[in-house]
Coordinates of C-alpha atoms in Angstrom, one line a residue:
Chain A
M594 CA 27.4 -121.4 151.5
T595 CA 30.1 -118.7 151.7
D596 CA 29.1 -115.1 152.2
K597 CA 30.7 -114.2 148.9
L598 CA 28.6 -116.7 146.9
D599 CA 25.6 -115.7 148.8
E600 CA 26.2 -112.1 147.8
I601 CA 26.6 -113.1 144.1
I602 CA 23.4 -115.1 144.2
N603 CA 21.5 -112.2 145.6
G604 CA 23.0 -110.0 142.9
C605 CA 21.8 -112.5 140.3
I606 CA 18.3 -112.6 141.8
A607 CA 18.3 -108.8 141.4
G608 CA 19.3 -109.2 137.7
N609 CA 22.7 -107.6 138.2
R610 CA 24.8 -108.3 135.1
H611 CA 28.1 -108.1 137.0
S612 CA 27.0 -110.8 139.5
Q613 CA 25.8 -113.0 136.7
E614 CA 29.2 -112.8 135.0
E615 CA 30.9 -113.5 138.3
L616 CA 28.8 -116.6 138.9
Y617 CA 29.4 -117.8 135.3
R618 CA 33.2 -117.2 135.8
I619 CA 33.2 -119.4 139.0
L620 CA 31.0 -122.2 137.8
S621 CA 31.5 -122.4 134.0
P622 CA 34.7 -124.6 134.0
G623 CA 33.0 -127.3 136.1
M624 CA 29.7 -127.1 134.3
Y625 CA 31.4 -127.2 130.8
A626 CA 33.1 -130.4 131.9
V627 CA 29.6 -131.8 132.8
C628 CA 28.2 -130.7 129.4
L629 CA 31.0 -132.4 127.6
Q630 CA 30.0 -135.7 129.1
Y631 CA 26.5 -135.4 127.6
A632 CA 27.2 -133.7 124.3
S633 CA 28.4 -135.2 121.0
D634 CA 30.8 -132.3 120.4
H635 CA 32.1 -129.0 121.8
E636 CA 29.5 -127.0 119.9
E637 CA 26.6 -129.0 121.4
A638 CA 28.3 -128.7 124.8
S639 CA 28.3 -124.9 124.3
D640 CA 24.6 -125.0 123.5
F641 CA 23.9 -126.9 126.7
M642 CA 26.0 -124.5 128.6
Q643 CA 24.2 -121.4 127.2
E644 CA 20.7 -122.9 127.6
G645 CA 21.6 -124.2 131.1
F646 CA 23.0 -120.9 132.4
I647 CA 20.1 -118.9 131.0
R648 CA 17.8 -121.3 133.0
V649 CA 19.9 -120.8 136.1
F650 CA 19.7 -117.0 135.8
T651 CA 15.9 -117.2 135.1
K652 CA 15.1 -119.6 137.9
I653 CA 17.7 -118.6 140.5
S654 CA 15.0 -116.9 142.7
S655 CA 13.5 -120.4 143.2
Y656 CA 16.8 -121.8 144.6
R657 CA 15.9 -122.6 148.3
R658 CA 19.4 -122.3 149.6
E659 CA 19.3 -125.8 150.9
G660 CA 22.2 -128.0 149.9
S661 CA 25.0 -127.2 147.5
F662 CA 24.3 -124.4 145.0
E663 CA 26.8 -126.0 142.6
G664 CA 24.8 -129.3 142.8
W665 CA 21.6 -127.3 142.0
V666 CA 23.3 -125.8 138.9
R667 CA 24.7 -129.1 137.9
R668 CA 21.3 -130.7 138.0
I669 CA 19.9 -127.9 135.7
M670 CA 22.7 -128.6 133.2
I671 CA 22.0 -132.3 133.2
N672 CA 18.2 -131.7 132.8
T673 CA 18.9 -129.3 129.9
A674 CA 21.0 -131.9 128.1
L675 CA 18.3 -134.5 128.8
Q676 CA 15.5 -132.3 127.5
F677 CA 17.6 -131.7 124.3
L678 CA 18.0 -135.4 123.8
R679 CA 14.3 -136.1 124.4
K680 CA 13.4 -133.3 121.9
K681 CA 15.6 -134.9 119.3
K682 CA 14.1 -138.3 120.2
Q683 CA 17.5 -139.8 120.6
F684 CA 16.4 -142.2 123.3
V685 CA 16.0 -145.7 121.9
I686 CA 13.9 -148.1 123.9
L687 CA 15.7 -151.4 124.5
N688 CA 14.8 -154.5 126.5
E689 CA 17.6 -157.1 126.5
E690 CA 18.7 -159.7 128.9
I691 CA 22.0 -158.8 130.7
T692 CA 23.9 -161.7 132.0
E693 CA 24.9 -161.4 135.7
D694 CA 28.5 -162.3 135.0
A695 CA 29.1 -159.6 132.4
D696 CA 32.8 -158.5 132.6
Y697 CA 33.2 -154.8 132.9
E698 CA 36.8 -154.8 134.2
V699 CA 39.7 -153.0 132.6
P700 CA 43.4 -153.2 133.5
S701 CA 44.4 -151.2 136.6
E702 CA 47.5 -149.9 135.0
C703 CA 45.5 -148.3 132.2
E704 CA 46.1 -144.7 132.8
L705 CA 44.2 -142.5 130.4
E706 CA 44.0 -138.7 130.1
K707 CA 40.8 -137.1 131.1
E708 CA 40.4 -135.7 127.5
D709 CA 40.8 -139.3 126.1
L710 CA 38.1 -140.6 128.4
L711 CA 35.8 -137.7 127.4
K712 CA 36.5 -138.4 123.8
M713 CA 35.6 -142.1 124.3
I714 CA 32.3 -141.1 126.0
R715 CA 31.5 -138.7 123.1
E716 CA 32.0 -141.6 120.7
L717 CA 29.1 -143.5 122.3
P718 CA 25.6 -143.1 120.9
A719 CA 23.6 -140.3 122.6
N720 CA 21.5 -142.6 124.8
Q721 CA 24.4 -144.8 126.0
R722 CA 26.4 -141.7 126.7
M723 CA 23.7 -140.2 128.8
V724 CA 22.9 -143.3 130.8
F725 CA 26.6 -144.0 131.4
S726 CA 27.3 -140.5 132.6
L727 CA 24.3 -140.4 134.9
Y728 CA 25.0 -143.8 136.4
A729 CA 28.7 -144.1 136.5
I730 CA 29.8 -140.5 137.1
E731 CA 26.8 -138.8 138.7
G732 CA 25.8 -141.8 140.8
Y733 CA 22.1 -142.0 139.9
N734 CA 20.4 -145.4 140.0
H735 CA 18.4 -146.9 137.2
M736 CA 15.0 -146.0 138.7
E737 CA 16.1 -142.3 138.9
I738 CA 17.5 -142.4 135.3
A739 CA 14.4 -143.9 134.0
E740 CA 12.3 -141.2 135.6
M741 CA 14.6 -138.4 134.4
A742 CA 14.9 -139.6 130.8
G743 CA 11.4 -140.9 130.5
I744 CA 12.5 -144.4 129.5
P745 CA 11.8 -147.8 131.0
E746 CA 14.2 -149.0 133.8
N747 CA 15.3 -152.0 131.7
T748 CA 16.2 -149.7 128.8
S749 CA 18.5 -147.8 131.1
K750 CA 20.1 -151.0 132.2
S751 CA 20.6 -152.1 128.5
H752 CA 22.1 -148.8 127.5
L753 CA 24.5 -148.9 130.5
H754 CA 25.5 -152.5 129.6
R755 CA 26.1 -151.5 125.9
A756 CA 28.1 -148.4 127.0
R757 CA 30.3 -150.3 129.3
I758 CA 31.1 -153.0 126.6
A759 CA 31.7 -150.3 124.0
L760 CA 34.0 -148.3 126.3
K761 CA 35.9 -151.4 127.3
G762 CA 36.3 -152.3 123.7
M763 CA 37.7 -148.8 123.0
I764 CA 40.2 -149.1 125.9
N765 CA 41.3 -152.6 124.8
A766 CA 41.6 -151.4 121.2
L767 CA 44.3 -148.9 122.1
S768 CA 47.5 -150.0 120.6
A769 CA 50.5 -150.8 122.7
S770 CA 52.2 -147.7 121.4
D771 CA 49.2 -145.6 122.5
K772 CA 49.4 -147.1 125.9
Q773 CA 53.1 -146.4 126.1
R774 CA 52.5 -142.9 125.0
L775 CA 49.8 -142.4 127.5
R776 CA 51.9 -143.8 130.3
K777 CA 54.7 -141.5 129.2
N778 CA 52.4 -138.5 129.3
V779 CA 51.4 -139.4 132.8
Chain B
M1228 CA 37.8 -158.5 141.1
S1229 CA 41.4 -159.3 140.4
E1230 CA 44.1 -157.1 141.9
N1231 CA 45.4 -155.8 138.6
K1232 CA 42.0 -155.0 137.3
R1233 CA 39.3 -152.5 138.2
H1234 CA 35.7 -151.7 137.2
I1235 CA 35.3 -149.5 134.2
D1236 CA 32.9 -147.2 136.1
D1237 CA 35.5 -146.6 138.7
L1238 CA 38.0 -145.6 136.1
F1239 CA 35.7 -142.9 134.6
R1240 CA 34.3 -141.8 137.9
K1241 CA 37.7 -141.3 139.5
E1242 CA 39.1 -139.4 136.4
L1243 CA 36.1 -137.3 135.5
S1244 CA 34.6 -136.4 138.9
G1245 CA 35.5 -132.8 139.6
H1246 CA 37.0 -132.4 136.1
K1247 CA 37.0 -128.8 134.8
A1248 CA 37.3 -127.5 131.2
E1249 CA 37.4 -124.0 130.0
P1250 CA 34.3 -123.2 127.8
P1251 CA 34.7 -121.2 124.6
A1252 CA 34.8 -117.4 125.3
E1253 CA 31.8 -116.7 123.0
V1254 CA 29.4 -118.7 125.3
W1255 CA 29.3 -115.9 127.9
S1256 CA 28.7 -113.2 125.2
R1257 CA 25.9 -115.3 123.8
I1258 CA 24.3 -115.7 127.3
S1259 CA 24.8 -112.0 128.0
N1260 CA 23.2 -111.0 124.7
H1261 CA 20.3 -113.3 125.3
L1262 CA 19.7 -111.9 128.8
A1263 CA 19.9 -108.4 127.5
E1264 CA 17.4 -109.2 124.8
K1265 CA 15.1 -110.9 127.3
K1266 CA 15.2 -107.8 129.4
R1267 CA 14.3 -105.6 126.4
A1268 CA 11.5 -108.0 125.5
A1269 CA 10.1 -107.9 129.0
I1270 CA 10.0 -104.1 128.9
I1271 CA 8.4 -104.1 125.4
H1272 CA 6.0 -106.8 126.7
V1273 CA 4.9 -104.5 129.7
F1274 CA 4.4 -101.5 127.3
T1275 CA 2.5 -103.7 124.8
R1276 CA 0.2 -105.0 127.5
A1277 CA -0.3 -101.5 128.8
A1278 CA -1.0 -100.2 125.3
A1279 CA -3.4 -103.2 124.7
G1280 CA -5.1 -102.4 128.0
V1281 CA -5.6 -98.7 127.0
A1282 CA -6.8 -99.8 123.6
V1283 CA -9.3 -102.2 125.1
L1284 CA -10.5 -99.5 127.6
L1285 CA -10.8 -96.9 124.8
G1286 CA -12.7 -99.5 122.6
L1287 CA -15.0 -100.4 125.4
G1288 CA -15.5 -96.8 126.4
G1289 CA -16.1 -95.8 122.8
G1290 CA -18.5 -98.7 122.2
L1291 CA -20.4 -97.9 125.4
L1292 CA -20.6 -94.2 124.4
Y1293 CA -21.9 -95.3 120.9
F1294 CA -24.6 -97.5 122.3
I1295 CA -25.6 -95.0 124.9
T1296 CA -25.9 -92.3 122.2
R1297 CA -27.7 -94.6 119.8
D1298 CA -30.1 -95.8 122.4
S1299 CA -30.9 -92.3 123.5
L1300 CA -33.0 -91.9 120.4
G1301 CA -35.0 -94.9 121.3
D1302 CA -35.3 -93.8 124.8
N1303 CA -36.6 -90.5 123.6
F1304 CA -39.1 -92.3 121.6
L1305 CA -40.2 -94.3 124.5
S1306 CA -40.1 -91.4 127.0
P1307 CA -43.5 -89.9 128.1
E1308 CA -42.3 -86.5 126.9
N1309 CA -42.0 -87.8 123.3
K1310 CA -38.9 -85.7 122.7
L1311 CA -36.5 -86.4 119.9
T1312 CA -33.0 -84.9 119.5
I1313 CA -32.7 -83.5 116.0
P1314 CA -29.4 -84.7 114.5
S1315 CA -26.7 -82.1 114.4
E1316 CA -26.4 -82.4 110.6
I1317 CA -30.0 -81.3 110.1
E1318 CA -29.6 -78.4 112.7
M1319 CA -26.5 -77.2 110.8
L1320 CA -28.3 -77.2 107.4
H1321 CA -31.3 -75.5 109.0
A1322 CA -29.2 -72.9 110.7
S1323 CA -27.4 -72.0 107.5
G1324 CA -30.7 -71.4 105.8
Q1325 CA -30.3 -74.2 103.3
T1326 CA -33.3 -76.1 102.0
L1327 CA -33.7 -79.3 103.9
P1328 CA -33.9 -82.5 101.8
E1329 CA -37.2 -84.1 101.5
A1330 CA -37.8 -87.8 102.3
P1331 CA -37.0 -89.9 99.2
A1332 CA -39.7 -91.9 97.5
G1333 CA -40.3 -95.2 99.2
I1334 CA -39.4 -93.9 102.6
P1335 CA -41.1 -94.8 104.8
P1336 CA -41.6 -98.2 103.1
A1337 CA -45.1 -99.3 102.1
G1338 CA -47.2 -100.5 105.0
F1339 CA -45.2 -98.5 107.5
P1340 CA -47.5 -96.5 109.8
V1341 CA -47.3 -92.8 108.9
D1342 CA -48.3 -89.6 110.5
D1343 CA -50.4 -87.1 108.5
R1344 CA -49.0 -84.1 110.5
Q1345 CA -45.6 -84.6 109.0
G1346 CA -44.3 -81.3 107.5
R1347 CA -46.4 -79.0 109.5
G1348 CA -45.4 -76.7 112.4
K1349 CA -44.1 -73.2 113.0
T1350 CA -40.7 -73.9 114.6
G1351 CA -39.4 -75.9 111.7
K1352 CA -39.2 -79.0 113.9
Q1353 CA -41.4 -81.0 111.7
E1354 CA -39.4 -80.1 108.6
K1355 CA -36.3 -81.1 110.3
L1356 CA -37.7 -84.4 111.3
A1357 CA -38.9 -85.0 107.8
A1358 CA -35.4 -84.4 106.5
I1359 CA -33.9 -87.1 108.6
P1360 CA -34.8 -90.0 106.2
A1361 CA -33.3 -88.2 103.3
L1362 CA -30.1 -87.5 105.2
A1363 CA -30.0 -91.1 106.3
V1364 CA -30.1 -92.2 102.7
Q1365 CA -27.4 -89.8 101.7
S1366 CA -25.0 -90.7 104.4
G1367 CA -25.8 -94.3 105.1
K1368 CA -25.4 -93.7 108.8
H1369 CA -27.1 -96.2 111.0
D1370 CA -27.9 -93.8 113.8
L1371 CA -29.7 -91.7 111.3
H1372 CA -31.6 -94.7 110.1
R1373 CA -32.7 -95.2 113.6
A1374 CA -33.6 -91.6 114.0
A1375 CA -35.6 -91.6 110.8
E1376 CA -37.5 -94.7 111.9
T1377 CA -38.1 -93.1 115.3
T1378 CA -39.3 -90.0 113.7
H1379 CA -42.1 -91.8 111.9
L1380 CA -43.0 -93.8 114.9
M1381 CA -43.1 -90.6 117.0
H1382 CA -45.4 -88.9 114.5
I1383 CA -47.8 -91.7 115.1
S1384 CA -47.5 -91.3 118.8
Y1385 CA -48.3 -87.6 118.5
K1386 CA -51.4 -88.5 116.7
K1387 CA -52.8 -91.1 119.0
P1388 CA -50.6 -91.2 122.1
D1389 CA -52.7 -93.5 124.2
N1390 CA -53.1 -96.5 122.0
I1391 CA -50.6 -96.4 119.1
I1392 CA -47.4 -96.4 121.2
S1393 CA -48.2 -99.7 122.8
G1394 CA -49.1 -101.2 119.4
T1395 CA -45.9 -99.9 117.8
L1396 CA -43.8 -101.1 120.7
A1397 CA -44.8 -104.7 120.1
A1398 CA -44.1 -104.4 116.4
A1399 CA -40.9 -102.3 116.9
P1400 CA -38.2 -104.9 116.0
A1401 CA -39.8 -105.9 112.8
L1402 CA -40.6 -102.3 111.8
H1403 CA -37.0 -101.3 112.5
T1404 CA -35.6 -104.0 110.2
Q1405 CA -38.1 -103.2 107.5
Y1406 CA -37.3 -99.5 107.7
V1407 CA -33.5 -99.8 107.8
N1408 CA -33.5 -102.3 104.9
A1409 CA -35.6 -99.8 102.9
I1410 CA -33.2 -97.0 103.6
E1411 CA -30.1 -99.1 102.8
E1412 CA -31.6 -100.3 99.6
K1413 CA -32.1 -96.6 98.6
W1414 CA -28.6 -95.9 99.8
L1415 CA -27.0 -98.7 97.7
S1416 CA -29.0 -97.7 94.6
R1417 CA -27.7 -94.1 94.6
T1418 CA -26.2 -93.4 91.2
E1419 CA -24.4 -90.2 92.1
T1420 CA -21.8 -91.8 94.4
G1421 CA -21.1 -94.9 92.5
R1422 CA -21.3 -96.9 95.7
R1423 CA -23.8 -99.3 94.3
K1424 CA -21.0 -100.7 92.2
R1425 CA -20.0 -103.9 93.8
W1426 CA -16.7 -104.8 92.2
Q1427 CA -13.4 -103.0 92.6
A1428 CA -9.9 -103.5 91.4
G1429 CA -6.7 -101.9 92.7
I1430 CA -3.0 -101.7 92.5
M1431 CA -0.8 -101.1 95.5
I1432 CA 2.9 -100.7 96.3
A1433 CA 4.4 -101.0 99.8
P1434 CA 7.7 -100.7 101.6
N1435 CA 7.9 -104.0 103.4
Y1436 CA 9.9 -104.8 106.5
S1437 CA 10.3 -108.5 107.1
Y1438 CA 12.0 -110.7 109.7
R1439 CA 11.2 -114.0 111.3
S1440 CA 10.2 -115.6 114.6
L1441 CA 11.9 -118.7 115.9
S1442 CA 10.2 -121.2 118.1
E1443 CA 11.1 -124.6 119.6
G1444 CA 14.7 -125.8 119.2
T1445 CA 17.5 -124.9 121.6
Q1446 CA 17.5 -121.4 123.2
G1447 CA 21.2 -121.3 122.7
R1448 CA 21.1 -121.5 118.9
K1449 CA 18.1 -119.2 118.7
A1450 CA 19.9 -116.6 120.8
G1451 CA 22.9 -116.9 118.5
Y1452 CA 20.8 -116.4 115.4
N1453 CA 18.9 -113.5 117.0
S1454 CA 22.1 -111.7 117.8
A1455 CA 23.6 -112.2 114.3
E1456 CA 20.5 -111.5 112.1
T1457 CA 18.4 -108.5 111.4
G1458 CA 15.3 -107.8 109.3
L1459 CA 15.2 -106.8 105.7
L1460 CA 13.5 -103.8 104.0
T1461 CA 12.1 -104.5 100.5
L1462 CA 9.4 -103.4 98.2
T1463 CA 6.2 -105.3 97.6
G1464 CA 3.7 -105.0 94.8
R1465 CA 0.0 -106.0 95.0
I1466 CA -2.9 -106.4 92.6
T1467 CA -6.3 -106.6 94.4
I1468 CA -9.8 -107.5 93.3
G1469 CA -12.7 -107.0 95.7
Y1470 CA -16.4 -107.7 95.9
R1471 CA -18.6 -105.6 98.1
I1472 CA -21.0 -108.0 99.8
N1473 CA -23.0 -105.2 101.5
T1474 CA -22.4 -101.7 102.6
R1475 CA -19.8 -102.7 105.1
I1476 CA -18.3 -106.0 104.2
S1477 CA -16.1 -106.8 101.2
L1478 CA -14.2 -109.9 100.1
Q1479 CA -10.8 -109.4 98.6
T1480 CA -8.3 -111.5 96.8
G1481 CA -5.5 -110.9 94.3
M1482 CA -1.8 -111.4 94.0
D1483 CA 1.1 -110.1 96.2
M1484 CA 4.6 -110.2 95.0
Q1485 CA 6.6 -110.3 98.2
T1486 CA 10.3 -110.4 99.0
L1487 CA 10.9 -111.5 102.6
G1488 CA 14.2 -112.4 104.2
Q1489 CA 16.9 -111.5 106.6
D1490 CA 20.3 -109.8 106.8
I1491 CA 22.9 -112.0 108.4
G1492 CA 26.0 -110.6 110.1
R1493 CA 28.6 -112.4 112.2
L1494 CA 28.7 -115.2 109.7
K1495 CA 29.4 -118.7 111.1
V1496 CA 31.5 -120.2 108.4
N1497 CA 32.9 -123.8 108.4
T1498 CA 35.7 -124.0 105.8
T1499 CA 37.9 -127.0 105.1
F1500 CA 40.6 -127.3 102.6
I1501 CA 42.5 -130.2 101.1
N1502 CA 45.9 -130.1 99.6
R1503 CA 46.3 -131.8 96.2
E1504 CA 49.7 -131.8 94.5
G1505 CA 50.8 -128.6 96.3
R1506 CA 47.6 -126.7 95.5
W1507 CA 44.8 -126.0 98.0
Y1508 CA 41.2 -126.7 97.2
L1509 CA 38.0 -126.5 99.1
S1510 CA 37.1 -129.9 100.3
P1511 CA 34.4 -131.6 98.2
G1512 CA 30.9 -131.2 99.6
K1513 CA 29.0 -133.6 101.8
S1514 CA 26.0 -131.6 103.0
P1515 CA 26.0 -130.0 105.5
E1516 CA 29.7 -130.5 106.1
S1517 CA 30.6 -129.3 102.6
S1518 CA 32.6 -126.1 102.8
P1519 CA 32.2 -123.3 103.2
V1520 CA 28.8 -123.4 104.9
V1521 CA 27.1 -120.3 106.2
N1522 CA 24.8 -121.3 109.0
N1523 CA 21.7 -119.2 109.6
S1524 CA 18.3 -119.5 111.2
L1525 CA 16.8 -120.5 107.8
G1526 CA 19.2 -123.4 107.2
H1527 CA 22.6 -124.0 105.8
I1528 CA 23.6 -121.8 102.9
Q1529 CA 26.0 -123.7 100.6
P1530 CA 27.6 -121.3 98.2
D1531 CA 27.6 -122.8 94.7
I1532 CA 30.3 -120.7 93.3
A1533 CA 33.4 -122.5 92.2
S1534 CA 36.1 -123.0 94.8
E1535 CA 38.7 -121.4 92.5
E1536 CA 36.5 -118.3 92.4
I1537 CA 36.4 -118.1 96.2
L1538 CA 40.2 -118.5 96.3
R1539 CA 40.8 -116.1 93.5
N1540 CA 38.6 -113.5 95.2
R1541 CA 39.8 -113.9 98.7
N1542 CA 41.5 -110.6 98.3
Y1543 CA 38.7 -108.9 96.6
G1544 CA 39.8 -105.4 97.1
S1545 CA 40.4 -105.2 100.8
E1546 CA 37.8 -107.8 101.5
R1547 CA 37.3 -111.5 101.2
L1548 CA 34.3 -113.2 99.6
L1549 CA 34.2 -115.8 102.3
S1550 CA 36.9 -116.5 104.8
T1551 CA 39.4 -119.0 103.4
V1552 CA 40.8 -119.8 106.8
P1553 CA 40.0 -123.4 107.5
G1554 CA 37.9 -124.3 110.5
R1555 CA 34.7 -123.2 112.2
H1556 CA 34.8 -119.5 113.0
E1557 CA 33.0 -116.2 112.6
D1558 CA 33.5 -114.2 109.4
M1559 CA 33.4 -110.5 109.0
G1560 CA 31.2 -110.6 105.8
R1561 CA 27.4 -110.0 105.5
V1562 CA 24.9 -112.1 103.7
V1563 CA 21.4 -111.2 102.6
Q1564 CA 18.9 -114.0 102.4
E1565 CA 15.9 -113.2 100.2
L1566 CA 12.8 -115.3 99.7
Y1567 CA 10.5 -114.5 96.8
Y1568 CA 6.9 -115.3 97.3
L1569 CA 3.8 -115.0 95.3
Q1570 CA 0.9 -114.7 97.7
A1571 CA -2.8 -115.4 96.9
P1572 CA -4.8 -113.9 99.8
V1573 CA -8.4 -114.3 100.8
I1574 CA -9.4 -111.3 102.9
L1575 CA -12.5 -110.2 104.6
Q1576 CA -12.8 -106.4 104.9
Y1577 CA -15.0 -104.4 107.2
R1578 CA -15.7 -100.8 106.7
M1579 CA -16.0 -99.0 110.1
L1580 CA -16.6 -95.4 109.3
D1581 CA -18.8 -93.8 106.6
G1582 CA -18.5 -90.8 104.5
N1583 CA -15.9 -89.9 101.9
T1584 CA -13.1 -91.1 104.1
G1585 CA -13.7 -94.5 105.6
M1586 CA -11.7 -96.7 108.0
V1587 CA -11.3 -100.4 107.0
V1588 CA -10.2 -103.4 109.0
S1589 CA -9.2 -106.5 107.2
G1590 CA -8.2 -110.0 108.1
G1591 CA -7.6 -113.3 106.3
L1592 CA -5.3 -116.0 105.1
G1593 CA -2.7 -116.1 102.4
V1594 CA -1.4 -119.0 100.4
N1595 CA 2.3 -118.4 99.6
F1596 CA 4.2 -119.9 96.7
L1597 CA 7.9 -119.8 97.0
T1598 CA 9.1 -118.7 93.5
G1599 CA 12.8 -118.5 94.4
N1600 CA 15.4 -117.7 97.0
S1601 CA 18.8 -116.1 96.7
V1602 CA 21.8 -115.5 98.9
M1603 CA 23.8 -112.4 98.3
L1604 CA 27.2 -111.7 99.7
K1605 CA 27.5 -108.0 100.4
L1606 CA 30.7 -106.3 99.5
Q1607 CA 31.7 -102.7 99.4
G1608 CA 31.8 -102.7 95.6
G1609 CA 28.4 -104.4 95.3
S1610 CA 27.1 -107.8 95.9
V1611 CA 27.7 -111.3 94.6
N1612 CA 25.0 -114.1 94.4
I1613 CA 26.5 -117.1 96.1
G1614 CA 23.7 -119.6 95.8
K1615 CA 20.5 -120.5 97.8
T1616 CA 19.3 -122.2 100.9
P1617 CA 18.2 -125.8 100.1
G1618 CA 15.2 -127.6 101.6
L1619 CA 12.7 -124.8 101.8
R1620 CA 8.9 -125.4 101.6
N1621 CA 7.4 -124.4 98.3
L1622 CA 3.9 -123.8 99.8
S1623 CA 3.2 -121.9 103.1
L1624 CA 0.2 -120.5 104.8
S1625 CA 0.1 -117.1 106.4
G1626 CA -2.3 -115.0 108.5
I1627 CA -3.0 -111.4 107.5
L1628 CA -4.2 -108.4 109.5
G1629 CA -4.6 -104.9 108.3
I1630 CA -6.2 -101.6 109.2
G1631 CA -6.4 -98.7 106.8
L1632 CA -8.0 -95.6 105.4
E1633 CA -10.0 -95.3 102.1
S1634 CA -10.6 -91.9 100.6
K1635 CA -12.8 -91.2 97.6
I1636 CA -11.1 -89.0 95.0
G1637 CA -13.7 -89.3 92.2
E1638 CA -16.9 -90.9 91.2
N1639 CA -15.4 -94.4 91.0
M1640 CA -11.9 -93.9 92.3
S1641 CA -10.5 -94.1 95.8
L1642 CA -7.1 -93.9 97.4
V1643 CA -6.2 -96.5 100.0
F1644 CA -3.5 -96.5 102.6
E1645 CA -3.2 -99.7 104.6
P1646 CA -0.6 -100.9 107.1
R1647 CA -0.7 -104.7 107.0
F1648 CA 0.8 -107.4 109.1
T1649 CA 1.5 -110.9 107.7
H1650 CA 2.8 -113.8 109.7
F1651 CA 3.6 -117.2 108.3
L1652 CA 1.7 -120.0 110.1
T1653 CA 3.8 -122.8 108.8
T1654 CA 7.6 -123.2 109.2
V1655 CA 9.5 -122.4 106.1
N1656 CA 12.2 -125.1 106.5
P1657 CA 10.7 -128.4 107.9
D1658 CA 14.2 -130.0 108.2
L1659 CA 15.4 -127.7 111.0
D1660 CA 15.2 -128.4 114.8
H1661 CA 13.5 -125.1 115.3
R1662 CA 10.5 -123.5 113.5
H1663 CA 11.2 -120.5 111.3
H1664 CA 8.2 -118.3 110.6
P1665 CA 8.8 -115.2 108.5
W1666 CA 6.6 -112.1 109.3
A1667 CA 6.3 -108.8 107.5
I1668 CA 4.9 -105.3 108.1
S1669 CA 4.0 -103.4 105.0
F1670 CA 2.7 -99.9 104.5
S1671 CA 0.7 -100.1 101.3
G1672 CA -0.6 -97.2 99.3
G1673 CA -2.6 -97.6 96.2
I1674 CA -5.5 -96.7 94.0
F1675 CA -8.8 -98.5 93.5
H1676 CA -11.4 -98.3 90.8
A1677 CA -15.1 -99.4 91.3
F1678 CA -17.0 -101.0 88.4

């Protein structure tokens, strides 16, 4: 941890508003991108951000200064989003057989903008969006996701499978002109 | 995996790991407002706890003092010296040369042991002692009841100190109840004060400050509502009918006409327009996306004025009725949300102090019928009714707490002043993610008639 960040954290523990604003300024772009992966729209992402940062400032004295501080904040943001979904009872329990040879591959030359990918994720149902983000982007395994989201492990697998199929469908559905446009933009 | 293909997870991981996006500027201001409010709430919480602590200590201290004082009469009775403190009321009457009241007929009650020396003596002590029951009847004070009872028991002890005290001690609880009942019966049957009249009716009017508490739901939204909304000051009318169960406890009911609500600033308006043949119209409504929608903690206000009217009035003087700029944004206008309730309360009232001015504590439940709600848009030149909030519960339950003063102004009339706190126990709009409970503090003043 850098001395500067250490100083800011100490300021936040003391309740210093200037330090809180400084910490927000440093971390908010990364955390907002995380929230966008779990929210259905920008307004919901803003809600996650607000709730998450309030929790960060409230619980910052419990940060043990072990490991990455940004990782600790990121975990709070994800937990906030998960709690929100649990409260809204948006998790559907599924138990379906997933074939071993399911094809989740997409063309290598498919170059999509980050915003397009985020938009695709946002179009997924809440439970698929959450499981896909946790598994594919954050790197959690199904056992961990099941524990975090309070769902059976098989449900996590089913949602991931459905999310991958849906996303693959969205990518394939892009018209040739869209692909051309996207390539041009790259 | 073929060379020109890759796993879909890799595509998303590679692109979105470390991705950054600038959040809307208002998020920090909302967080900042929330933290400031939390800090204020923490300070208020500390003061409230300290005040509650002081109140508890005062209450306990006062209670202890009361019991010590009360018991001292009994202690005197039991003490070998057989000394009894003459109540200050009697001493004052005696000192001013006034005639001391005589014990009323029926006091002590039939069968109560009496002393034949009552009324004799040179220092006036016996006369003073004899006056205690009469004063107890006049004032209804329980410590005087006890003193009167003690007086009679003491007279017996004077007469036969060795054997009567022990006999009286064993019978003391039953004798005490018998004696106090006899005095209270006399007290209630007095005709000169009108207090034996058990029914009373009153009319009250109260300035009423109302707001709401929000629970559950996301902190973010609640903080947003808290920073944009404030309470509302209205007037409340009340008709009350009460029944006096005994000297201290009454049961009250009646009808309260209450206006509760909130004042909403920093309006969040979602406005969409469509263009038809060169003219702009508000897009047709599909709740809650119909436009414009004013979001607030009570729900989504959907103005039901015609779109043309909004457009026509967009330059209403120097102001706009509602912003006609398409999109989701904050508007500069103010909206007042009013809820009209008819409340039927059931209240238990306890009278704490006696005399011409008494202190009353009341608590109970109210059944609230929603008779209407309106949303007014505030403009410099007045206000415009723009509709109502849909989906509100027609029936709600509330808790009521009050503490007040009652002062007699005539034989059957009394004035009452009572600050009262009402809090809704049920959420007003069951369709929301969060729970919305209105509360109100009223300062009622009114007049009561006993009959």
